[in-house]
Amino acid sequence: MEYHCMVDFVRPGTLGDGAGFKRDFVAPILNGQCIDSTPSDVKQMRHRSHILNHVLKSCVDRADFKVLQPYLKPKYEFIIGMRLSALQVEMYKCVLQENVPQLTSDGRGVGKIVGVRVIGTYHKLAKIWTHPRITIMQKAKAYDSMDEFVASDSEECSWSEEDERQKKMARKKAKKSADGNVDGVDSDDGKVGEWLDQYKDQLEDMAADAMGKMLFLNKLLKEAGLVGDKVLLFSQSL
């Protein structure tokens, strides 16, 4: 139906109303694309597709990437593996020992861990392999809303001890609710355990480019700046 909305916006009334479009085109076309579609269903699907293309011929210009290919520069994709440092390896093992149950010879897990929190464990490891210092950033005060994060332009401060007390109570309540989840459910948000305290001093004094990923990124940005290129960075680990 999104397709109907787009066409109706450009050429109102070309495809009729939504119910008629769904009955005449959507249903028969989808019905002919199923694994168990009969030859009659496939024939009907092709017939309705042909009619739809003919109706939209005056307002839809169909073209593939070959039209723009002569004008675009070649696209290259690179996958670069970064070796973990000794500190990252140690922290990596601590996360695995904390979140993945050890197996005995008979294949049964030992300890109190019932299930592995896959998503939460992945987010913990992602922080470590990106830059270990990210793991201690969550020790700082968290923001409950965007209003707390964005600084106010006014000179007057609206902070009060009562507001802060209520916010702390809300955080404790949320934490207690999260701790009450059933074991084995991936509700962990990537928080690390107490073992992180032994690395706190090293991480606080660690430079941003002390690890492979950030060191490579820093050099990449410098090289891109020298040749005048622009860099668009996507990251799920920051």
Short mmCIF file of C-alpha atoms in Angstrom, two decimals:
data_model
loop_
_atom_site.label_atom_id
_atom_site.label_comp_id
_atom_site.label_asym_id
_atom_site.label_seq_id
_atom_site.Cartn_x
_atom_site.Cartn_y
_atom_site.Cartn_z
CA MET A 1 0.00 0.00 0.00
CA GLU A 2 3.01 2.31 0.34
CA TYR A 3 3.41 2.08 -3.42
CA HIS A 4 -0.20 3.18 -3.89
CA CYS A 5 0.38 6.17 -1.59
CA MET A 6 3.45 7.30 -3.54
CA VAL A 7 1.72 7.06 -6.92
CA ASP A 8 -1.43 8.71 -5.61
CA PHE A 9 0.66 11.60 -4.31
CA VAL A 10 2.18 12.18 -7.77
CA ARG A 11 -0.89 11.32 -9.86
CA PRO A 12 -4.01 11.37 -7.69
CA GLY A 13 -6.62 8.83 -8.70
CA THR A 14 -4.44 6.90 -11.16
CA LEU A 15 -4.72 3.64 -9.20
CA GLY A 16 -8.13 4.27 -7.73
CA ASP A 17 -8.82 3.90 -4.05
CA GLY A 18 -6.76 1.75 -1.69
CA ALA A 19 -9.28 -1.06 -1.39
CA GLY A 20 -9.61 -1.43 -5.16
CA PHE A 21 -5.83 -1.38 -5.65
CA LYS A 22 -5.37 -4.08 -3.03
CA ARG A 23 -8.09 -6.23 -4.59
CA ASP A 24 -7.05 -5.83 -8.24
CA PHE A 25 -3.26 -5.77 -7.93
CA VAL A 26 -1.76 -6.47 -4.49
CA ALA A 27 -3.66 -9.68 -3.72
CA PRO A 28 -3.25 -11.42 -7.13
CA ILE A 29 0.41 -10.38 -7.49
CA LEU A 30 1.36 -11.65 -4.02
CA ASN A 31 -0.70 -14.79 -4.50
CA GLY A 32 1.31 -15.69 -7.59
CA GLN A 33 4.67 -15.36 -5.84
CA CYS A 34 4.17 -18.07 -3.21
CA ILE A 35 6.03 -21.38 -3.21
CA ASP A 36 2.78 -23.31 -3.55
CA SER A 37 1.27 -21.00 -6.19
CA THR A 38 -0.52 -22.85 -8.98
CA PRO A 39 0.21 -22.21 -12.69
CA SER A 40 -3.09 -20.34 -12.80
CA ASP A 41 -1.98 -18.09 -9.92
CA VAL A 42 1.32 -17.34 -11.64
CA LYS A 43 -0.44 -16.54 -14.91
CA GLN A 44 -2.84 -14.20 -13.09
CA MET A 45 0.09 -12.54 -11.29
CA ARG A 46 1.92 -11.84 -14.56
CA HIS A 47 -1.25 -10.52 -16.16
CA ARG A 48 -1.96 -8.07 -13.33
CA SER A 49 1.70 -6.98 -13.22
CA HIS A 50 1.60 -6.25 -16.95
CA ILE A 51 -1.56 -4.14 -16.54
CA LEU A 52 -0.05 -2.26 -13.58
CA ASN A 53 3.12 -1.45 -15.52
CA HIS A 54 1.04 -0.24 -18.47
CA VAL A 55 -1.08 2.03 -16.25
CA LEU A 56 2.00 3.55 -14.62
CA LYS A 57 4.01 3.88 -17.82
CA SER A 58 3.18 7.57 -18.11
CA CYS A 59 4.34 8.53 -14.60
CA VAL A 60 6.92 5.94 -13.53
CA ASP A 61 10.34 5.94 -15.18
CA ARG A 62 11.84 2.51 -14.57
CA ALA A 63 15.62 2.32 -14.73
CA ASP A 64 18.33 0.27 -13.04
CA PHE A 65 21.79 1.25 -11.86
CA LYS A 66 23.24 0.96 -15.37
CA VAL A 67 21.80 4.37 -16.22
CA LEU A 68 23.99 6.09 -13.61
CA GLN A 69 26.93 3.70 -13.73
CA PRO A 70 28.92 5.70 -16.35
CA TYR A 71 28.77 8.80 -14.11
CA LEU A 72 29.66 7.18 -10.78
CA LYS A 73 33.12 6.38 -9.50
CA PRO A 74 33.96 2.74 -8.79
CA LYS A 75 32.92 1.48 -5.38
CA TYR A 76 35.37 -0.43 -3.21
CA GLU A 77 34.66 -2.27 0.03
CA PHE A 78 37.38 -3.26 2.46
CA ILE A 79 37.18 -5.42 5.58
CA ILE A 80 40.09 -4.78 7.94
CA GLY A 81 40.74 -7.01 10.94
CA MET A 82 42.33 -5.27 13.94
CA ARG A 83 44.39 -7.31 16.41
CA LEU A 84 43.38 -6.90 20.05
CA SER A 85 45.93 -5.59 22.54
CA ALA A 86 46.97 -7.58 25.60
CA LEU A 87 44.67 -5.46 27.80
CA GLN A 88 41.73 -5.99 25.48
CA VAL A 89 42.32 -9.74 25.50
CA GLU A 90 42.31 -9.79 29.33
CA MET A 91 39.07 -7.78 29.51
CA TYR A 92 37.54 -9.89 26.75
CA LYS A 93 38.19 -13.04 28.79
CA CYS A 94 36.71 -11.44 31.92
CA VAL A 95 33.46 -10.71 30.09
CA LEU A 96 33.26 -14.26 28.75
CA GLN A 97 33.94 -15.78 32.17
CA GLU A 98 31.25 -13.56 33.69
CA ASN A 99 28.55 -14.17 31.10
CA VAL A 100 29.23 -17.56 29.50
CA PRO A 101 28.77 -20.66 31.73
CA GLN A 102 31.68 -23.09 31.85
CA LEU A 103 30.97 -26.60 30.58
CA THR A 104 31.90 -29.77 32.43
CA SER A 105 32.95 -33.01 30.76
CA ASP A 106 29.33 -34.15 30.55
CA GLY A 107 28.32 -30.95 28.78
CA ARG A 108 26.38 -29.41 31.66
CA GLY A 109 26.90 -25.80 32.68
CA VAL A 110 28.26 -25.18 36.17
CA GLY A 111 27.53 -22.25 38.45
CA LYS A 112 24.34 -20.26 38.87
CA ILE A 113 24.10 -19.03 35.27
CA VAL A 114 21.01 -20.50 33.64
CA GLY A 115 21.31 -18.94 30.19
CA VAL A 116 23.68 -16.74 28.20
CA ARG A 117 22.58 -13.15 27.61
CA VAL A 118 23.78 -13.02 24.03
CA ILE A 119 22.86 -9.45 23.13
CA GLY A 120 24.10 -7.98 26.40
CA THR A 121 27.38 -9.90 26.18
CA TYR A 122 27.87 -8.76 22.60
CA HIS A 123 27.50 -5.08 23.60
CA LYS A 124 30.03 -5.53 26.38
CA LEU A 125 32.54 -7.09 24.02
CA ALA A 126 31.87 -4.41 21.39
CA LYS A 127 32.93 -1.71 23.85
CA ILE A 128 36.15 -3.58 24.56
CA TRP A 129 37.18 -4.27 20.99
CA THR A 130 36.41 -0.67 19.99
CA HIS A 131 38.22 0.98 22.90
CA PRO A 132 38.35 -0.34 26.50
CA ARG A 133 37.91 3.15 27.93
CA ILE A 134 34.31 3.15 26.69
CA THR A 135 33.50 0.63 29.41
CA ILE A 136 34.15 3.14 32.22
CA MET A 137 32.15 5.92 30.57
CA GLN A 138 28.92 4.32 31.79
CA LYS A 139 30.19 4.66 35.35
CA ALA A 140 29.53 8.39 34.99
CA LYS A 141 26.11 9.88 35.62
CA ALA A 142 23.51 8.70 33.13
CA TYR A 143 20.92 11.03 31.68
CA ASP A 144 17.28 10.08 32.07
CA SER A 145 16.06 12.34 29.26
CA MET A 146 17.24 14.69 26.53
CA ASP A 147 16.20 17.65 28.72
CA GLU A 148 18.90 16.68 31.22
CA PHE A 149 21.52 16.20 28.50
CA VAL A 150 21.02 19.52 26.67
CA ALA A 151 22.35 22.55 28.52
CA SER A 152 19.90 25.40 29.08
CA ASP A 153 20.59 28.85 27.63
CA SER A 154 19.15 30.58 30.69
CA GLU A 155 21.49 31.72 33.44
CA GLU A 156 19.16 30.55 36.19
CA CYS A 157 19.67 27.02 37.43
CA SER A 158 16.53 24.95 37.87
CA TRP A 159 18.31 22.14 39.75
CA SER A 160 17.14 21.26 43.22
CA GLU A 161 18.03 18.57 45.71
CA GLU A 162 14.47 17.26 45.58
CA ASP A 163 14.69 16.78 41.79
CA GLU A 164 17.98 14.94 42.14
CA ARG A 165 16.56 12.71 44.88
CA GLN A 166 13.58 11.77 42.72
CA LYS A 167 15.82 10.98 39.76
CA LYS A 168 17.99 8.68 41.90
CA MET A 169 14.92 6.87 43.18
CA ALA A 170 13.69 6.41 39.60
CA ARG A 171 17.06 4.95 38.56
CA LYS A 172 17.05 2.52 41.48
CA LYS A 173 13.51 1.45 40.68
CA ALA A 174 14.39 0.86 37.04
CA LYS A 175 17.49 -1.14 38.02
CA LYS A 176 15.50 -3.26 40.45
CA SER A 177 12.93 -3.96 37.74
CA ALA A 178 15.66 -4.97 35.30
CA ASP A 179 17.29 -7.29 37.85
CA GLY A 180 13.97 -9.06 38.29
CA ASN A 181 13.91 -10.35 34.71
CA VAL A 182 13.90 -14.08 34.05
CA ASP A 183 17.31 -15.66 33.52
CA GLY A 184 18.17 -16.37 29.94
CA VAL A 185 16.36 -13.34 28.53
CA ASP A 186 18.54 -10.90 26.61
CA SER A 187 17.61 -7.86 28.66
CA ASP A 188 21.16 -6.86 29.58
CA ASP A 189 22.13 -3.46 28.18
CA GLY A 190 25.86 -4.12 28.14
CA LYS A 191 26.84 -3.06 31.67
CA VAL A 192 30.04 -4.60 33.00
CA GLY A 193 30.72 -6.26 36.33
CA GLU A 194 32.88 -5.43 39.32
CA TRP A 195 35.97 -6.89 37.66
CA LEU A 196 36.30 -3.60 35.74
CA ASP A 197 37.58 -1.83 38.87
CA GLN A 198 41.00 -3.48 38.57
CA TYR A 199 41.49 -1.81 35.17
CA LYS A 200 40.08 1.60 36.14
CA ASP A 201 43.43 3.36 36.63
CA GLN A 202 44.81 2.10 33.32
CA LEU A 203 41.68 3.09 31.41
CA GLU A 204 41.38 6.61 32.85
CA ASP A 205 44.90 7.50 31.67
CA MET A 206 44.53 5.78 28.30
CA ALA A 207 44.75 7.95 25.18
CA ALA A 208 42.05 7.80 22.53
CA ASP A 209 44.44 6.44 19.90
CA ALA A 210 46.08 3.88 22.22
CA MET A 211 44.13 1.00 20.66
CA GLY A 212 44.25 -0.35 17.13
CA LYS A 213 40.81 0.71 15.95
CA MET A 214 41.09 4.32 17.04
CA LEU A 215 44.70 4.54 15.92
CA PHE A 216 43.73 3.35 12.45
CA LEU A 217 40.74 5.71 12.37
CA ASN A 218 42.93 8.66 13.35
CA LYS A 219 45.38 7.93 10.56
CA LEU A 220 42.54 7.40 8.09
CA LEU A 221 41.03 10.80 8.92
CA LYS A 222 44.40 12.50 8.51
CA GLU A 223 44.98 10.87 5.13
CA ALA A 224 41.46 11.77 4.00
CA GLY A 225 42.02 15.38 5.02
CA LEU A 226 45.24 15.59 3.03
CA VAL A 227 43.53 14.56 -0.21
CA GLY A 228 40.33 16.49 0.49
CA ASP A 229 38.06 13.48 0.97
CA LYS A 230 35.08 13.40 3.32
CA VAL A 231 34.51 10.60 5.82
CA LEU A 232 31.14 9.38 7.05
CA LEU A 233 31.58 7.11 10.08
CA PHE A 234 28.98 4.65 11.33
CA SER A 235 29.56 2.90 14.65
CA GLN A 236 27.41 0.77 16.94
CA SER A 237 30.04 0.59 19.67
CA LEU A 238 30.38 4.21 20.82
#
